[in-house]
Coordinates of C-alpha atoms (C1' of nucleotides) in Angstrom, one line a residue:
Chain A
M1433 CA -28.6 26.9 123.9
T1434 CA -29.6 24.6 126.7
R1435 CA -30.2 27.2 129.4
S1436 CA -28.8 26.0 132.7
M1437 CA -31.3 24.5 135.0
S1438 CA -32.5 26.8 137.7
S1439 CA -33.1 25.5 141.2
F1440 CA -36.7 26.0 140.2
D1441 CA -36.8 23.3 137.6
K1442 CA -35.3 20.7 139.9
A1443 CA -37.7 21.4 142.6
M1444 CA -40.6 21.3 140.2
A1445 CA -39.4 18.0 138.9
L1446 CA -39.7 16.7 142.5
F1447 CA -43.2 18.2 142.7
G1448 CA -44.1 16.3 139.5
A1449 CA -42.7 13.1 140.8
L1450 CA -44.6 13.6 144.1
V1451 CA -48.0 14.1 142.6
A1452 CA -47.4 11.3 140.2
Q1453 CA -46.8 9.0 143.1
D1454 CA -49.8 10.1 145.1
G1455 CA -47.7 12.0 147.5
V1456 CA -45.4 9.2 148.6
F1457 CA -41.8 10.4 149.0
E1458 CA -39.1 7.8 149.5
S1459 CA -35.9 9.6 149.7
D1460 CA -33.5 7.0 148.4
A1461 CA -35.7 5.9 145.5
M1462 CA -36.5 9.4 144.5
S1463 CA -32.8 10.3 144.7
V1464 CA -31.9 7.8 142.0
Q1465 CA -35.1 8.5 140.0
L1466 CA -34.4 12.2 139.8
G1467 CA -30.6 12.0 140.0
V1468 CA -30.4 14.4 142.9
P1469 CA -28.7 13.6 146.3
E1470 CA -31.0 13.1 149.2
S1471 CA -29.9 16.1 151.2
T1472 CA -30.8 18.3 148.2
L1473 CA -34.2 16.6 147.8
Y1474 CA -35.1 17.6 151.4
R1475 CA -34.1 21.1 150.7
H1476 CA -36.3 21.1 147.6
L1477 CA -39.1 19.7 149.7
N1478 CA -38.8 22.5 152.1
A1479 CA -38.7 25.0 149.3
L1480 CA -41.9 23.6 147.8
H1481 CA -43.5 23.8 151.2
S1482 CA -42.6 27.3 152.0
A1483 CA -43.6 28.4 148.5
G1484 CA -47.1 27.0 149.3
L1485 CA -47.0 24.1 146.8
I1486 CA -47.1 21.2 149.1
C1487 CA -48.0 20.2 152.6
R1488 CA -46.8 17.5 154.8
S1489 CA -49.4 15.0 155.7
R1490 CA -47.9 11.9 157.4
R1491 CA -44.3 11.2 157.7
G1492 CA -43.0 10.6 154.2
R1493 CA -46.2 11.9 152.6
Y1494 CA -46.5 15.2 150.9
L1495 CA -49.7 16.5 149.2
P1496 CA -50.4 19.5 147.0
N1497 CA -51.4 22.4 149.1
P1498 CA -55.2 22.8 149.0
V1499 CA -54.9 26.6 149.1
F1500 CA -52.8 26.4 146.0
L1501 CA -55.2 24.0 144.4
K1502 CA -58.0 26.4 145.0
K1503 CA -56.2 29.1 143.1
L1504 CA -56.2 26.9 140.1
E1505 CA -59.8 25.9 140.3
G1506 CA -60.9 28.3 137.6
Y1507 CA -58.5 26.8 135.1
T1508 CA -59.3 23.6 133.2
P1509 CA -56.8 21.9 130.9
H1510 CA -59.4 22.1 128.1
A1511 CA -60.0 25.8 128.3
V1512 CA -56.4 26.7 128.6
L1513 CA -55.3 24.3 125.8
S1514 CA -57.9 25.6 123.4
E1515 CA -56.9 29.2 124.1
L1516 CA -53.2 28.4 123.6
V1517 CA -53.7 26.5 120.4
R1518 CA -56.1 28.8 118.6
P1519 CA -53.7 31.3 117.2
F1520 CA -51.6 28.4 115.8
L1521 CA -54.7 26.9 114.2
D1522 CA -55.6 30.3 112.6
Q1523 CA -52.2 30.7 111.2
L1524 CA -52.3 27.1 109.8
S1525 CA -55.7 27.4 108.2
V1526 CA -54.5 30.5 106.3
A1527 CA -51.3 28.8 105.2
L1528 CA -52.9 25.6 104.2
E1529 CA -56.2 27.0 102.9
T1530 CA -58.1 24.4 104.8
T1531 CA -60.0 24.2 108.1
T1532 CA -57.9 23.1 111.0
H1533 CA -58.7 21.4 114.3
F1534 CA -57.0 20.5 117.6
G1535 CA -58.4 17.5 119.4
L1536 CA -57.6 15.0 122.1
L1537 CA -58.8 11.7 123.3
E1538 CA -61.4 11.4 126.0
N1539 CA -63.2 8.2 126.9
D1540 CA -62.1 6.7 123.6
M1541 CA -63.7 9.5 121.7
V1542 CA -62.0 12.5 120.0
T1543 CA -62.9 15.8 121.6
Y1544 CA -62.4 18.8 119.3
L1545 CA -61.2 21.6 121.5
A1546 CA -60.5 24.2 118.8
K1547 CA -61.4 24.8 115.2
S1548 CA -60.3 27.4 112.7
V1549 CA -62.5 27.6 109.7
F1550 CA -61.0 28.6 106.3
E1551 CA -63.0 31.3 104.6
G1552 CA -66.5 30.0 105.3
E1553 CA -65.7 26.5 104.3
E1554 CA -68.4 24.2 105.8
V1555 CA -67.1 21.5 108.0
F1556 CA -69.7 19.9 110.3
T1557 CA -67.5 19.6 113.4
R1558 CA -68.2 21.7 116.5
E1559 CA -65.8 22.9 119.1
N1560 CA -66.1 20.8 122.2
G1561 CA -68.0 18.2 120.1
Q1562 CA -66.9 14.6 119.9
L1563 CA -66.3 12.2 117.0
E1564 CA -65.4 8.5 116.8
A1565 CA -61.7 8.0 117.1
Y1566 CA -61.1 4.9 114.9
C1567 CA -62.0 6.6 111.6
S1568 CA -61.0 10.3 112.1
A1569 CA -57.5 11.5 111.4
I1570 CA -56.9 13.0 114.8
G1571 CA -58.4 9.9 116.4
K1572 CA -56.1 7.5 114.5
V1573 CA -53.0 9.5 115.6
L1574 CA -54.0 9.6 119.2
L1575 CA -55.0 5.9 119.3
S1576 CA -51.7 5.0 117.6
H1577 CA -49.8 6.5 120.5
M1578 CA -51.7 4.6 123.2
T1579 CA -49.9 1.9 125.1
V1580 CA -50.3 -1.6 123.9
D1581 CA -52.8 -2.4 126.7
E1582 CA -54.8 0.7 126.1
R1583 CA -55.0 0.0 122.4
R1584 CA -56.0 -3.6 122.9
A1585 CA -58.8 -2.5 125.2
Y1586 CA -59.9 0.0 122.7
I1587 CA -59.9 -2.5 119.8
S1588 CA -61.9 -4.9 121.7
S1589 CA -64.4 -2.3 122.8
G1590 CA -66.2 -2.3 119.4
P1591 CA -68.4 -2.5 117.5
F1592 CA -67.2 0.2 115.1
P1593 CA -70.1 1.7 113.1
K1594 CA -69.6 2.1 109.3
L1595 CA -70.1 5.8 108.9
T1596 CA -69.3 5.8 105.1
D1597 CA -68.5 3.3 102.5
K1598 CA -64.8 3.8 103.2
T1599 CA -65.0 3.4 107.0
I1600 CA -62.7 0.7 108.3
T1601 CA -64.7 -1.4 110.8
D1602 CA -63.0 -4.7 111.1
P1603 CA -61.0 -4.7 114.4
A1604 CA -58.0 -6.4 112.9
A1605 CA -58.0 -3.9 110.0
I1606 CA -58.3 -1.0 112.4
E1607 CA -55.3 -2.3 114.3
R1608 CA -53.3 -2.5 111.1
E1609 CA -54.3 1.0 110.2
L1610 CA -53.2 2.3 113.6
H1611 CA -49.9 0.5 113.2
R1612 CA -49.4 2.2 109.8
T1613 CA -50.4 5.5 111.3
R1614 CA -47.9 5.2 114.1
N1615 CA -45.1 4.3 111.6
K1616 CA -45.9 7.1 109.2
G1617 CA -46.2 9.6 112.0
F1618 CA -49.5 11.0 110.7
G1619 CA -53.1 9.9 110.4
V1620 CA -55.3 10.1 107.3
D1621 CA -59.1 10.1 107.1
D1622 CA -59.9 9.5 103.5
G1623 CA -63.7 10.1 103.7
E1624 CA -64.1 7.6 106.5
V1625 CA -66.2 9.8 108.7
H1626 CA -68.1 11.7 106.1
N1627 CA -68.3 11.5 102.4
A1628 CA -67.1 15.0 101.9
L1629 CA -64.4 15.2 104.5
Y1630 CA -60.7 14.5 104.1
C1631 CA -58.2 15.0 106.8
I1632 CA -54.6 14.5 107.8
A1633 CA -53.4 14.9 111.3
V1634 CA -50.1 14.9 113.3
P1635 CA -49.5 14.5 117.0
V1636 CA -48.6 17.3 119.4
F1637 CA -46.1 16.2 122.0
S1638 CA -45.2 17.8 125.3
S1639 CA -41.5 18.4 125.7
R1640 CA -41.1 15.0 127.4
G1641 CA -42.7 13.1 124.6
I1642 CA -46.2 12.7 126.0
V1643 CA -48.9 13.2 123.5
V1644 CA -51.0 16.2 124.4
G1645 CA -53.3 16.1 121.4
A1646 CA -53.3 16.3 117.6
I1647 CA -53.9 18.9 115.0
S1648 CA -55.5 18.3 111.6
S1649 CA -56.1 19.8 108.3
S1650 CA -59.6 19.1 107.0
S1651 CA -61.0 19.7 103.5
S1652 CA -64.2 18.9 101.7
Q1653 CA -62.2 17.7 98.7
R1654 CA -59.4 15.2 98.5
W1655 CA -55.8 16.6 98.3
A1656 CA -54.7 17.0 94.8
S1657 CA -51.3 15.4 94.7
P1658 CA -48.9 13.5 96.9
K1659 CA -46.7 16.5 96.8
E1660 CA -49.4 18.7 98.2
Q1661 CA -50.0 16.3 101.0
R1662 CA -46.4 16.2 101.8
D1663 CA -46.3 20.0 101.9
R1664 CA -49.3 20.0 104.3
L1665 CA -47.6 17.5 106.5
I1666 CA -44.5 19.6 106.8
Q1667 CA -46.5 22.6 107.8
L1668 CA -48.6 20.6 110.2
N1669 CA -45.5 19.3 111.9
G1670 CA -44.0 22.7 112.1
V1671 CA -47.0 24.0 113.9
A1672 CA -47.1 21.0 116.2
Q1673 CA -43.6 21.7 117.1
S1674 CA -44.4 25.3 117.8
I1675 CA -47.2 24.3 120.1
S1676 CA -44.9 21.9 121.9
S1677 CA -42.5 24.7 122.6
T1678 CA -45.1 27.1 123.9
L1679 CA -46.0 24.3 126.3
G1680 CA -42.5 24.6 127.6
A1681 CA -40.0 22.3 129.0
G1682 CA -41.4 21.1 132.3
A1683 CA -44.0 18.9 130.9
Chain B
M185 CA -36.5 32.6 162.5
T186 CA -37.7 34.1 159.3
R187 CA -35.9 32.0 156.8
S188 CA -34.6 34.0 153.9
M189 CA -36.9 33.9 150.9
S190 CA -35.6 31.6 148.2
S191 CA -36.0 32.5 144.5
F192 CA -38.7 29.9 144.5
D193 CA -41.0 31.9 146.8
K194 CA -40.8 35.0 144.8
A195 CA -41.5 33.3 141.5
M196 CA -44.4 31.5 143.1
A197 CA -45.7 34.8 144.4
L198 CA -45.7 35.9 140.8
F199 CA -47.5 32.8 139.7
G200 CA -50.2 33.4 142.3
A201 CA -50.6 37.0 141.2
L202 CA -50.9 35.8 137.6
V203 CA -53.6 33.2 138.1
A204 CA -55.5 35.7 140.3
Q205 CA -55.5 38.2 137.4
D206 CA -56.6 35.7 134.8
G207 CA -53.2 35.5 133.3
V208 CA -52.8 39.2 132.6
F209 CA -49.2 40.4 133.2
E210 CA -48.5 44.1 133.3
S211 CA -44.9 44.5 134.1
D212 CA -44.9 47.9 135.7
A213 CA -48.1 47.3 137.8
M214 CA -46.9 43.9 138.9
S215 CA -43.5 45.4 139.8
V216 CA -45.0 47.7 142.4
Q217 CA -47.6 45.1 143.5
L218 CA -45.0 42.5 144.3
G219 CA -42.2 44.9 145.1
V220 CA -39.9 43.3 142.6
P221 CA -38.0 45.1 139.8
E222 CA -39.3 44.4 136.3
S223 CA -36.1 42.8 135.0
T224 CA -36.4 40.3 137.8
L225 CA -40.0 39.7 137.1
Y226 CA -39.2 38.7 133.6
R227 CA -36.6 36.3 134.8
H228 CA -39.1 34.8 137.1
L229 CA -41.6 34.5 134.3
N230 CA -39.0 32.6 132.3
A231 CA -38.3 30.4 135.3
L232 CA -42.0 29.6 135.7
H233 CA -42.2 28.8 132.0
S234 CA -39.2 26.5 131.8
A235 CA -40.4 24.8 135.0
G236 CA -43.6 24.0 133.1
L237 CA -45.9 26.1 135.3
I238 CA -47.0 28.6 132.8
C239 CA -47.3 29.1 129.0
R240 CA -47.4 32.3 127.1
S241 CA -50.5 32.9 125.2
R242 CA -50.7 36.3 123.7
R243 CA -48.2 39.0 124.4
G244 CA -48.6 40.0 128.0
R245 CA -50.8 37.0 128.8
Y246 CA -49.5 33.9 130.7
L247 CA -51.7 30.9 131.5
P248 CA -51.1 27.9 133.7
N249 CA -49.6 25.1 131.7
P250 CA -52.3 22.7 130.8
V251 CA -49.9 19.7 131.2
F252 CA -49.2 20.9 134.7
L253 CA -52.9 21.3 135.4
K254 CA -53.5 17.7 134.2
K255 CA -51.1 16.4 136.7
L256 CA -53.2 17.9 139.5
E257 CA -56.5 16.7 138.1
G258 CA -56.6 13.9 140.6
Y259 CA -56.4 16.2 143.6
T260 CA -59.3 18.2 144.9
P261 CA -59.0 20.8 147.6
H262 CA -61.7 18.9 149.6
A263 CA -60.0 15.5 149.6
V264 CA -56.5 16.9 150.4
L265 CA -57.8 19.2 153.1
S266 CA -59.7 16.4 154.8
E267 CA -56.7 14.2 154.8
L268 CA -54.5 16.9 156.2
V269 CA -56.9 17.9 158.9
R270 CA -57.9 14.4 160.1
P271 CA -54.9 13.7 162.4
F272 CA -55.4 17.1 164.1
L273 CA -59.1 16.4 164.7
D274 CA -58.2 13.0 166.2
Q275 CA -55.7 14.5 168.5
L276 CA -58.2 17.2 169.5
S277 CA -61.1 14.8 170.1
V278 CA -59.0 12.8 172.5
A279 CA -57.8 15.9 174.3
L280 CA -61.2 17.5 174.6
E281 CA -63.2 14.3 175.0
T282 CA -65.7 15.5 172.4
T283 CA -66.4 14.9 168.8
T284 CA -64.6 17.3 166.5
H285 CA -65.3 18.6 163.0
F286 CA -63.6 20.5 160.2
G287 CA -65.9 22.3 157.8
L288 CA -66.0 25.0 155.3
L289 CA -68.6 27.2 153.5
E290 CA -70.0 26.2 150.2
N291 CA -73.0 27.8 148.6
D292 CA -74.0 29.3 151.9
M293 CA -74.0 25.9 153.6
V294 CA -71.4 24.3 155.8
T295 CA -69.8 21.2 154.4
Y296 CA -68.3 18.9 156.9
L297 CA -65.1 17.6 155.4
A298 CA -63.8 15.6 158.4
K299 CA -65.2 14.3 161.6
S300 CA -63.5 12.6 164.5
V301 CA -65.9 10.8 166.9
F302 CA -65.1 10.6 170.6
E303 CA -65.5 7.1 171.9
G304 CA -68.7 6.2 170.2
E305 CA -70.4 9.4 171.1
E306 CA -73.4 9.8 168.7
V307 CA -73.4 13.0 166.7
F308 CA -75.7 13.0 163.7
T309 CA -73.4 14.8 161.3
R310 CA -71.8 13.0 158.3
E311 CA -68.6 13.6 156.6
N312 CA -69.2 15.5 153.3
G313 CA -72.7 16.3 154.6
Q314 CA -74.0 19.8 154.8
L315 CA -75.8 21.8 157.5
E316 CA -77.2 25.3 157.6
A317 CA -74.6 27.9 158.4
Y318 CA -76.6 30.5 160.4
C319 CA -77.2 28.3 163.3
S320 CA -74.1 26.0 163.5
A321 CA -70.9 27.0 165.3
I322 CA -68.7 26.4 162.3
G323 CA -71.1 28.2 160.1
K324 CA -71.3 31.3 162.3
V325 CA -67.5 31.5 162.3
L326 CA -67.3 31.3 158.6
L327 CA -70.1 33.7 157.9
S328 CA -68.6 36.1 160.4
H329 CA -65.4 36.3 158.2
M330 CA -67.2 37.0 155.0
T331 CA -66.9 40.4 153.4
V332 CA -69.6 42.9 154.1
D333 CA -71.2 42.4 150.7
E334 CA -71.1 38.7 151.0
R335 CA -72.7 38.7 154.4
R336 CA -75.4 41.2 153.3
A337 CA -76.2 38.9 150.5
Y338 CA -76.4 35.9 152.8
I339 CA -78.6 37.7 155.4
S340 CA -81.1 38.7 152.7
S341 CA -81.2 35.2 151.3
G342 CA -83.5 33.8 154.0
P343 CA -85.8 32.5 155.3
F344 CA -83.9 30.8 158.0
P345 CA -85.8 27.7 159.3
K346 CA -86.3 27.4 163.1
L347 CA -84.6 24.0 163.7
T348 CA -85.0 24.1 167.5
D349 CA -86.6 26.4 170.1
K350 CA -83.3 28.2 170.4
T351 CA -82.5 28.8 166.7
I352 CA -82.0 32.4 165.9
T353 CA -84.1 33.1 162.8
D354 CA -84.6 36.8 162.7
P355 CA -82.2 38.3 160.0
A356 CA -81.3 41.2 162.2
A357 CA -80.6 39.0 165.2
I358 CA -78.5 36.7 163.0
E359 CA -76.5 39.7 161.9
R360 CA -75.9 40.7 165.5
E361 CA -74.9 37.2 166.4
L362 CA -72.4 37.1 163.5
H363 CA -70.9 40.4 164.7
R364 CA -70.5 39.0 168.2
T365 CA -68.9 35.9 166.8
R366 CA -66.4 37.9 164.8
N367 CA -65.5 40.0 167.8
K368 CA -65.1 37.1 170.2
G369 CA -63.2 35.1 167.6
F370 CA -65.2 31.9 168.1
G371 CA -68.7 30.7 167.3
V372 CA -71.2 29.0 169.6
D373 CA -74.1 26.7 168.8
D374 CA -76.1 26.4 172.0
G375 CA -78.6 23.8 170.8
E376 CA -79.6 25.8 167.8
V377 CA -79.3 23.1 165.3
H378 CA -80.4 20.1 167.4
N379 CA -81.7 19.8 170.9
A380 CA -78.8 17.7 172.0
L381 CA -75.9 19.3 170.2
Y382 CA -73.7 22.0 171.7
C383 CA -70.6 23.2 169.8
I384 CA -68.0 25.8 169.8
A385 CA -65.8 26.6 166.7
V386 CA -62.8 28.7 165.7
P387 CA -61.5 29.7 162.3
V388 CA -58.5 28.1 160.5
F389 CA -56.5 30.7 158.6
S390 CA -54.0 30.3 155.9
S391 CA -50.7 32.0 156.5
R392 CA -51.9 35.1 154.6
G393 CA -55.0 35.4 156.8
I394 CA -57.5 33.9 154.4
V395 CA -60.1 31.7 156.2
V396 CA -59.7 28.2 155.0
G397 CA -62.3 26.6 157.2
A398 CA -63.2 26.1 160.8
I399 CA -62.9 23.4 163.5
S400 CA -65.4 22.7 166.2
S401 CA -65.9 20.7 169.3
S402 CA -69.3 19.1 169.6
S403 CA -70.9 17.5 172.5
S404 CA -74.4 16.2 173.3
Q405 CA -74.4 18.0 176.6
R406 CA -73.7 21.6 177.4
W407 CA -70.3 22.5 178.7
A408 CA -70.2 22.5 182.4
S409 CA -68.4 25.8 183.3
P410 CA -67.1 28.9 181.6
K411 CA -63.7 27.7 182.6
E412 CA -64.2 24.5 180.7
Q413 CA -65.3 26.4 177.7
R414 CA -62.3 28.7 177.9
D415 CA -60.0 25.6 178.1
R416 CA -61.6 24.2 175.0
L417 CA -61.1 27.4 173.1
I418 CA -57.5 27.5 173.9
Q419 CA -57.0 23.9 172.6
L420 CA -59.1 24.6 169.6
N421 CA -57.1 27.7 168.7
G422 CA -53.8 25.8 169.2
V423 CA -54.9 23.1 166.8
A424 CA -56.2 25.7 164.3
Q425 CA -52.7 27.3 164.5
S426 CA -51.1 23.9 163.8
I427 CA -53.2 23.4 160.8
S428 CA -52.3 26.8 159.5
S429 CA -48.7 26.0 159.8
T430 CA -48.9 22.7 158.0
L431 CA -50.6 24.6 155.2
G432 CA -47.4 26.5 154.9
A433 CA -46.4 30.0 154.0
G434 CA -47.3 30.5 150.4
A435 CA -51.0 30.6 150.9
Chain C
dT1486 C1' -46.0 52.0 106.0
dC1487 C1' -44.3 54.4 109.8
dT1488 C1' -44.5 55.8 114.6
dC1489 C1' -45.2 55.0 119.3
dC1490 C1' -45.6 52.4 123.4
dA1491 C1' -45.5 48.3 126.3
dT1492 C1' -43.5 44.0 126.3
dT1493 C1' -39.5 41.3 126.3
dT1494 C1' -34.5 40.1 126.0
dA1495 C1' -29.5 40.8 126.9
dT1496 C1' -25.6 42.0 129.7
dC1497 C1' -22.9 43.2 133.5
dA1498 C1' -20.4 43.1 138.3
dC1499 C1' -21.9 41.7 142.6
dA1500 C1' -24.4 39.6 146.4
dT1501 C1' -27.0 35.8 147.7
dT1502 C1' -28.4 31.0 147.3
dG1503 C1' -28.0 26.5 146.1
dT1504 C1' -25.1 22.3 146.5
dG1505 C1' -23.8 17.9 148.4
dA1506 C1' -21.0 15.2 151.9
dT1507 C1' -21.3 14.3 156.4
dA1508 C1' -23.1 13.9 161.0
dG1509 C1' -26.7 13.8 164.0
dC1510 C1' -31.5 14.0 165.6
dA1511 C1' -36.3 12.2 165.6
dA1512 C1' -39.9 9.2 165.0
dT1513 C1' -41.9 4.9 163.6
dT1514 C1' -41.6 -0.4 163.5
dG1515 C1' -40.7 -4.8 165.1
Chain D
dC189 C1' -35.2 -2.0 173.2
dA190 C1' -32.6 -1.9 168.8
dA191 C1' -33.0 -0.8 164.0
dT192 C1' -34.5 1.5 160.2
dT193 C1' -36.0 5.4 157.8
dG194 C1' -37.4 10.2 157.7
dC195 C1' -35.6 14.5 158.4
dT196 C1' -32.5 18.6 159.9
dA197 C1' -28.1 21.0 160.6
dT198 C1' -23.7 22.6 159.1
dC199 C1' -19.9 23.6 156.2
dA200 C1' -16.7 25.4 152.3
dC201 C1' -17.4 26.0 147.6
dA202 C1' -19.7 26.6 143.3
dA203 C1' -23.3 28.4 140.9
dT204 C1' -27.3 31.2 140.4
dG205 C1' -30.2 35.0 141.3
dT206 C1' -30.2 40.2 141.5
dG207 C1' -31.3 44.7 139.6
dA208 C1' -29.7 48.8 136.8
dT209 C1' -29.3 49.8 132.2
dA210 C1' -29.8 49.4 127.3
dA211 C1' -31.5 47.6 123.4
dA212 C1' -34.7 44.9 120.6
dT213 C1' -39.1 43.1 119.4
dG214 C1' -44.0 43.2 118.3
dG215 C1' -48.6 45.1 118.0
dA216 C1' -52.1 48.9 117.5
dG217 C1' -53.1 53.0 115.4
dA218 C1' -52.4 57.1 112.2

DNA sequence: TCTCCATTTATCACATTGTGATAGCAATTG
DNA sequence: CAATTGCTATCACAATGTGATAAATGGAGA
């Protein structure tokens, strides 16, 4: 099923590597990094140039073409992501009979990009609103996928307000909770943000395993049984998978 | 000399058309617009998808991949343009023995993205600073390449302050001056912004004829002879051409 | 539910490109 | 000036893109 790689994909891989390295192109290093012979790399470089994706600045330095960048000015990752994710959330909220969210981490807070309400159920979140990360289900998932350093920085950035009786506020306890979240593969908010709000969340990965965000199922009442929770998780993960695949391979 | 078009170029042309139309893809219309058969378009569409450039939202709607957009977040057209243009300005300021600028239009003002000073010559402009467009050489060039509607809107957006004795402030006179500028192909500021500032400017086009910005030669004294001015224009146009070609074909 | 229409995938023989090893040129650095 | 690295040119061969055609899918409306 693995469709053969078009020349396109390889050249775009080079483009990705270039922008990630601030435009610096070292032929031999890149050659091993991408597994492509140098002569081919230069051909790709020229293809990217003549396609208007990159410009040559100094010798050995290639920058994204400003004319190309201008074309994309109207598109923000936020706006596009929320549009892409919305139909999946709608489908999920019908299937689970709960309100669903998609959110991502921004400045240590969770930003909710999209929300799909289940039949007039009242959930106080707002699209494009933010919530604390350490106590929300989506936040826990996203924090649990940070690098060690990032997480350490977050943990030591407290204090962590006690939003409800159940909120975990002790830094060490939060760290343990994040470890648990990472190991389980999903995050739980058991009334830790609000007395009448119970959520579970799972991560959404890009095809290369980078965490793009997380989706959650929120309800004003606790889930009835472990079995019900398990069922929700399966459906959540299925939709997360679907979102991953609409994001495509080159990410 | 026209190198044969790689599959890359055609697919990127499709990408450009897509983002320009807010993601809407109509196979038959696009087919005639781009001169590519439908079956090939769909193949390109899939190539763009698997390369991580686009995602499918609804049926017939394709959006830039948010993961891809995020990779480009660190690059602004301004920053890239000024880096690309700088070496050309330096070369030009040595050749012409004047200070040189690169600027573009933004909210009806000229923004100076890059400046190359000639041997300590004092010119009061600042990089990333702005100046009025109607009286500066770069501004006149850029205004003269606006569409009819844009220019009309600009002309009626006055008043236009009289910065020096020579500043043209009458809307009708400005319009005539812009016409002249467009016809000559270069703009002149004969002490109209500042008593001791004389500039000429020419446009920088992208390969598809879109005006990306303009470059100018500024001096604190008027040019000596028509011949000298003609010489400067030739060099300015040569450099403008060079910038165009580093911007590449796909723009 | 069924029909209709535009979108989208699948398949084919054929033409065009991409590939990568090698050699050589060009430009920067010391 | 030599030496290093960036970059281009060329080749025979393999792989991919091409476009006409046909068929399948999905969504909107009767």
